[in-house]
Amino acid sequence: MKIAIWNVNSVNQRLPLLLQWMSDNKPDVVMLQELKCMDEKFPRTEIEAAGYSAEVFGQKSWNGVAILSKHPMTEVMRGLPGDDSDIQSRYIEATVQGVRVCGLYLPNGNPVNSEKYPYKLAWMDRLAARARILLKTEEPVVLGGDYNIIPEDRDCHDPAVWAGDALFLPQSRQKFRTLLNLGLTEAFRALNDNAGEYTFWDYQAGAWPRNHGIRIDHFLLSPQALDRLDNCHIDKTPRSWEKASDHVPVILTLRD
DNA sequence: ATGGTGGTTCTACCA
């Protein structure tokens, strides 16, 4: 089973690229982040014409996540449990062919001296609580998406530039490691030790041509999913296309 | 230290 994650930075702006990329790569499942539209503005007709059903958790202007699948989805859950006052659309789960796929758009957290940083940290605590429940099922679980976390120095071009950023602060990375310590494995790093492997390049200051990127889009796997890990790679191809997203897809392949 | 770009929406806010 081939599962992709992609922060598309507006699904409607990115629709032609998304459809082209899906036609080229034929993933079974695609988890999208930053739809930047409400459910009723989601391009469902075009996605379904491409052979996918869609479960959408949209929001006006910001955030928004979805799961697209060639196969039936069951037990869909929208929203990350743990805070009834949280109205941001950042989390969705569904079961596809016995795999629990969880799509997430973790808060950015900048600026650090605003209420956004504690919101990020609290959101990560809620994600850990959800992960504990999912791990107890002893089923294959895939938690994928834009974590807005640079896990290590080797995951950015220049650690000094990112030192005070919410994506790289020790407290942020510590909470990411807490997820790993629960028994989740980061799929890309299980297979690849290289520095300089990025999933995001800012639109500004020539970040893409200079390869000033960061690796913030990740797949975390439960042991039962890890047992089936076949491949995990970053597809940089669509970053150089016209009207590119600032993120590129990451593709996970599980053995059947 | 600043600005560089892009999306949503209409005036800033978010990334």
mmCIF file of N, CA, C and O in Angstrom, chain A residues 73-114:
data_model
loop_
_atom_site.group_PDB
_atom_site.id
_atom_site.type_symbol
_atom_site.label_atom_id
_atom_site.label_comp_id
_atom_site.label_asym_id
_atom_site.label_seq_id
_atom_site.Cartn_x
_atom_site.Cartn_y
_atom_site.Cartn_z
ATOM 1 N N MET A 73 -12.969 3.833 2.892
ATOM 2 C CA MET A 73 -12.526 4.324 4.207
ATOM 3 C C MET A 73 -13.647 4.095 5.209
ATOM 4 O O MET A 73 -14.813 4.351 4.896
ATOM 5 N N THR A 74 -13.286 3.640 6.407
ATOM 6 C CA THR A 74 -14.280 3.424 7.464
ATOM 7 C C THR A 74 -13.812 4.105 8.742
ATOM 8 O O THR A 74 -12.648 4.477 8.874
ATOM 9 N N GLU A 75 -14.740 4.218 9.686
ATOM 10 C CA GLU A 75 -14.439 4.745 11.024
ATOM 11 C C GLU A 75 -13.699 6.075 10.966
ATOM 12 O O GLU A 75 -12.658 6.253 11.605
ATOM 13 N N VAL A 76 -14.233 6.992 10.190
ATOM 14 C CA VAL A 76 -13.592 8.302 10.027
ATOM 15 C C VAL A 76 -13.786 9.121 11.298
ATOM 16 O O VAL A 76 -14.881 9.156 11.875
ATOM 17 N N MET A 77 -12.698 9.755 11.745
ATOM 18 C CA MET A 77 -12.757 10.628 12.919
ATOM 19 C C MET A 77 -12.131 11.974 12.570
ATOM 20 O O MET A 77 -11.011 12.029 12.069
ATOM 21 N N ARG A 78 -12.888 13.040 12.823
ATOM 22 C CA ARG A 78 -12.387 14.389 12.522
ATOM 23 C C ARG A 78 -12.061 15.121 13.819
ATOM 24 O O ARG A 78 -12.887 15.133 14.737
ATOM 25 N N GLY A 79 -10.894 15.742 13.863
ATOM 26 C CA GLY A 79 -10.507 16.526 15.030
ATOM 27 C C GLY A 79 -9.678 15.710 16.005
ATOM 28 O O GLY A 79 -9.907 14.521 16.184
ATOM 29 N N LEU A 80 -8.716 16.384 16.620
ATOM 30 C CA LEU A 80 -7.862 15.743 17.623
ATOM 31 C C LEU A 80 -8.532 15.855 18.984
ATOM 32 O O LEU A 80 -8.836 16.969 19.431
ATOM 33 N N PRO A 81 -8.793 14.730 19.657
ATOM 34 C CA PRO A 81 -9.462 14.798 20.958
ATOM 35 C C PRO A 81 -8.629 15.561 21.990
ATOM 36 O O PRO A 81 -7.428 15.738 21.834
ATOM 37 N N GLY A 82 -9.311 15.992 23.052
ATOM 38 C CA GLY A 82 -8.589 16.536 24.192
ATOM 39 C C GLY A 82 -8.808 18.005 24.466
ATOM 40 O O GLY A 82 -8.319 18.507 25.479
ATOM 41 N N ASP A 83 -9.527 18.724 23.571
ATOM 42 C CA ASP A 83 -9.812 20.140 23.831
ATOM 43 C C ASP A 83 -11.032 20.551 23.009
ATOM 44 O O ASP A 83 -10.922 20.852 21.824
ATOM 45 N N ASP A 84 -12.184 20.566 23.654
ATOM 46 C CA ASP A 84 -13.435 20.883 22.960
ATOM 47 C C ASP A 84 -13.476 22.323 22.460
ATOM 48 O O ASP A 84 -14.281 22.660 21.596
ATOM 49 N N SER A 85 -12.618 23.176 23.013
ATOM 50 C CA SER A 85 -12.621 24.576 22.587
ATOM 51 C C SER A 85 -11.746 24.807 21.347
ATOM 52 O O SER A 85 -11.719 25.903 20.794
ATOM 53 N N ASP A 86 -11.044 23.769 20.888
ATOM 54 C CA ASP A 86 -10.144 23.903 19.728
ATOM 55 C C ASP A 86 -10.968 23.789 18.451
ATOM 56 O O ASP A 86 -11.516 22.727 18.153
ATOM 57 N N ILE A 87 -11.041 24.881 17.686
ATOM 58 C CA ILE A 87 -11.868 24.885 16.479
ATOM 59 C C ILE A 87 -11.025 24.747 15.211
ATOM 60 O O ILE A 87 -11.551 24.833 14.105
ATOM 61 N N GLN A 88 -9.707 24.516 15.341
ATOM 62 C CA GLN A 88 -8.854 24.455 14.162
ATOM 63 C C GLN A 88 -8.874 23.040 13.562
ATOM 64 O O GLN A 88 -8.722 22.049 14.265
ATOM 65 N N SER A 89 -9.046 22.970 12.236
ATOM 66 C CA SER A 89 -9.164 21.688 11.522
ATOM 67 C C SER A 89 -7.780 21.181 11.135
ATOM 68 O O SER A 89 -7.234 21.549 10.095
ATOM 69 N N ARG A 90 -7.235 20.337 12.002
ATOM 70 C CA ARG A 90 -5.851 19.908 11.820
ATOM 71 C C ARG A 90 -5.653 18.408 11.899
ATOM 72 O O ARG A 90 -4.500 17.943 11.861
ATOM 73 N N TYR A 91 -6.712 17.620 12.047
ATOM 74 C CA TYR A 91 -6.507 16.196 12.310
ATOM 75 C C TYR A 91 -7.670 15.384 11.767
ATOM 76 O O TYR A 91 -8.838 15.754 11.958
ATOM 77 N N ILE A 92 -7.358 14.258 11.111
ATOM 78 C CA ILE A 92 -8.389 13.357 10.598
ATOM 79 C C ILE A 92 -7.826 11.934 10.547
ATOM 80 O O ILE A 92 -6.637 11.750 10.258
ATOM 81 N N GLU A 93 -8.674 10.981 10.893
ATOM 82 C CA GLU A 93 -8.280 9.559 10.867
ATOM 83 C C GLU A 93 -9.291 8.766 10.072
ATOM 84 O O GLU A 93 -10.484 9.082 10.085
ATOM 85 N N ALA A 94 -8.811 7.686 9.458
ATOM 86 C CA ALA A 94 -9.704 6.723 8.822
ATOM 87 C C ALA A 94 -8.979 5.380 8.747
ATOM 88 O O ALA A 94 -7.751 5.318 8.862
ATOM 89 N N THR A 95 -9.748 4.321 8.554
ATOM 90 C CA THR A 95 -9.164 2.997 8.357
ATOM 91 C C THR A 95 -9.292 2.608 6.892
ATOM 92 O O THR A 95 -10.374 2.713 6.312
ATOM 93 N N VAL A 96 -8.152 2.220 6.310
ATOM 94 C CA VAL A 96 -8.096 1.789 4.913
ATOM 95 C C VAL A 96 -7.412 0.434 4.862
ATOM 96 O O VAL A 96 -6.236 0.319 5.262
ATOM 97 N N GLN A 97 -8.118 -0.576 4.431
ATOM 98 C CA GLN A 97 -7.555 -1.925 4.299
ATOM 99 C C GLN A 97 -6.813 -2.356 5.566
ATOM 100 O O GLN A 97 -5.699 -2.872 5.518
ATOM 101 N N GLY A 98 -7.437 -2.090 6.714
ATOM 102 C CA GLY A 98 -6.890 -2.536 7.986
ATOM 103 C C GLY A 98 -5.793 -1.666 8.560
ATOM 104 O O GLY A 98 -5.273 -1.959 9.642
ATOM 105 N N VAL A 99 -5.439 -0.590 7.865
ATOM 106 C CA VAL A 99 -4.428 0.345 8.370
ATOM 107 C C VAL A 99 -5.130 1.603 8.860
ATOM 108 O O VAL A 99 -5.959 2.186 8.151
ATOM 109 N N ARG A 100 -4.813 2.021 10.093
ATOM 110 C CA ARG A 100 -5.352 3.275 10.635
ATOM 111 C C ARG A 100 -4.468 4.399 10.131
ATOM 112 O O ARG A 100 -3.300 4.518 10.546
ATOM 113 N N VAL A 101 -4.978 5.217 9.226
ATOM 114 C CA VAL A 101 -4.205 6.332 8.676
ATOM 115 C C VAL A 101 -4.679 7.630 9.322
ATOM 116 O O VAL A 101 -5.875 7.915 9.374
ATOM 117 N N CYS A 102 -3.726 8.390 9.836
ATOM 118 C CA CYS A 102 -4.007 9.600 10.608
ATOM 119 C C CYS A 102 -3.275 10.760 9.948
ATOM 120 O O CYS A 102 -2.047 10.757 9.868
ATOM 121 N N GLY A 103 -4.037 11.720 9.456
ATOM 122 C CA GLY A 103 -3.449 12.877 8.785
ATOM 123 C C GLY A 103 -3.454 14.078 9.705
ATOM 124 O O GLY A 103 -4.489 14.420 10.277
ATOM 125 N N LEU A 104 -2.308 14.733 9.847
ATOM 126 C CA LEU A 104 -2.222 15.833 10.813
ATOM 127 C C LEU A 104 -1.460 17.028 10.253
ATOM 128 O O LEU A 104 -0.549 16.894 9.434
ATOM 129 N N TYR A 105 -1.906 18.187 10.718
ATOM 130 C CA TYR A 105 -1.225 19.452 10.428
ATOM 131 C C TYR A 105 -0.933 20.110 11.762
ATOM 132 O O TYR A 105 -1.754 20.815 12.333
ATOM 133 N N LEU A 106 0.238 19.837 12.272
ATOM 134 C CA LEU A 106 0.612 20.294 13.615
ATOM 135 C C LEU A 106 0.837 21.806 13.593
ATOM 136 O O LEU A 106 1.414 22.323 12.640
ATOM 137 N N PRO A 107 0.389 22.527 14.624
ATOM 138 C CA PRO A 107 0.539 23.983 14.622
ATOM 139 C C PRO A 107 1.987 24.428 14.453
ATOM 140 O O PRO A 107 2.903 23.819 14.981
ATOM 141 N N ASN A 108 2.159 25.531 13.730
ATOM 142 C CA ASN A 108 3.489 26.090 13.477
ATOM 143 C C ASN A 108 4.119 26.603 14.778
ATOM 144 O O ASN A 108 5.283 26.327 15.065
ATOM 145 N N GLY A 109 3.374 27.384 15.539
ATOM 146 C CA GLY A 109 3.857 27.818 16.850
ATOM 147 C C GLY A 109 4.596 29.142 16.887
ATOM 148 O O GLY A 109 4.941 29.628 17.968
ATOM 149 N N ASN A 110 4.859 29.742 15.731
ATOM 150 C CA ASN A 110 5.476 31.071 15.715
ATOM 151 C C ASN A 110 4.401 32.157 15.683
ATOM 152 O O ASN A 110 3.328 31.937 15.121
ATOM 153 N N PRO A 111 4.702 33.336 16.260
ATOM 154 C CA PRO A 111 5.912 33.665 17.030
ATOM 155 C C PRO A 111 5.905 33.004 18.415
ATOM 156 O O PRO A 111 4.857 32.833 19.029
ATOM 157 N N VAL A 112 7.113 32.694 18.871
ATOM 158 C CA VAL A 112 7.263 31.915 20.097
ATOM 159 C C VAL A 112 6.727 32.665 21.317
ATOM 160 O O VAL A 112 6.255 32.050 22.271
ATOM 161 N N ASN A 113 6.807 33.997 21.283
ATOM 162 C CA ASN A 113 6.353 34.785 22.443
ATOM 163 C C ASN A 113 4.875 35.165 22.345
ATOM 164 O O ASN A 113 4.438 36.147 22.944
ATOM 165 N N SER A 114 4.109 34.374 21.587
ATOM 166 C CA SER A 114 2.659 34.596 21.506
ATOM 167 C C SER A 114 1.941 33.380 22.074
ATOM 168 O O SER A 114 2.570 32.410 22.483
#
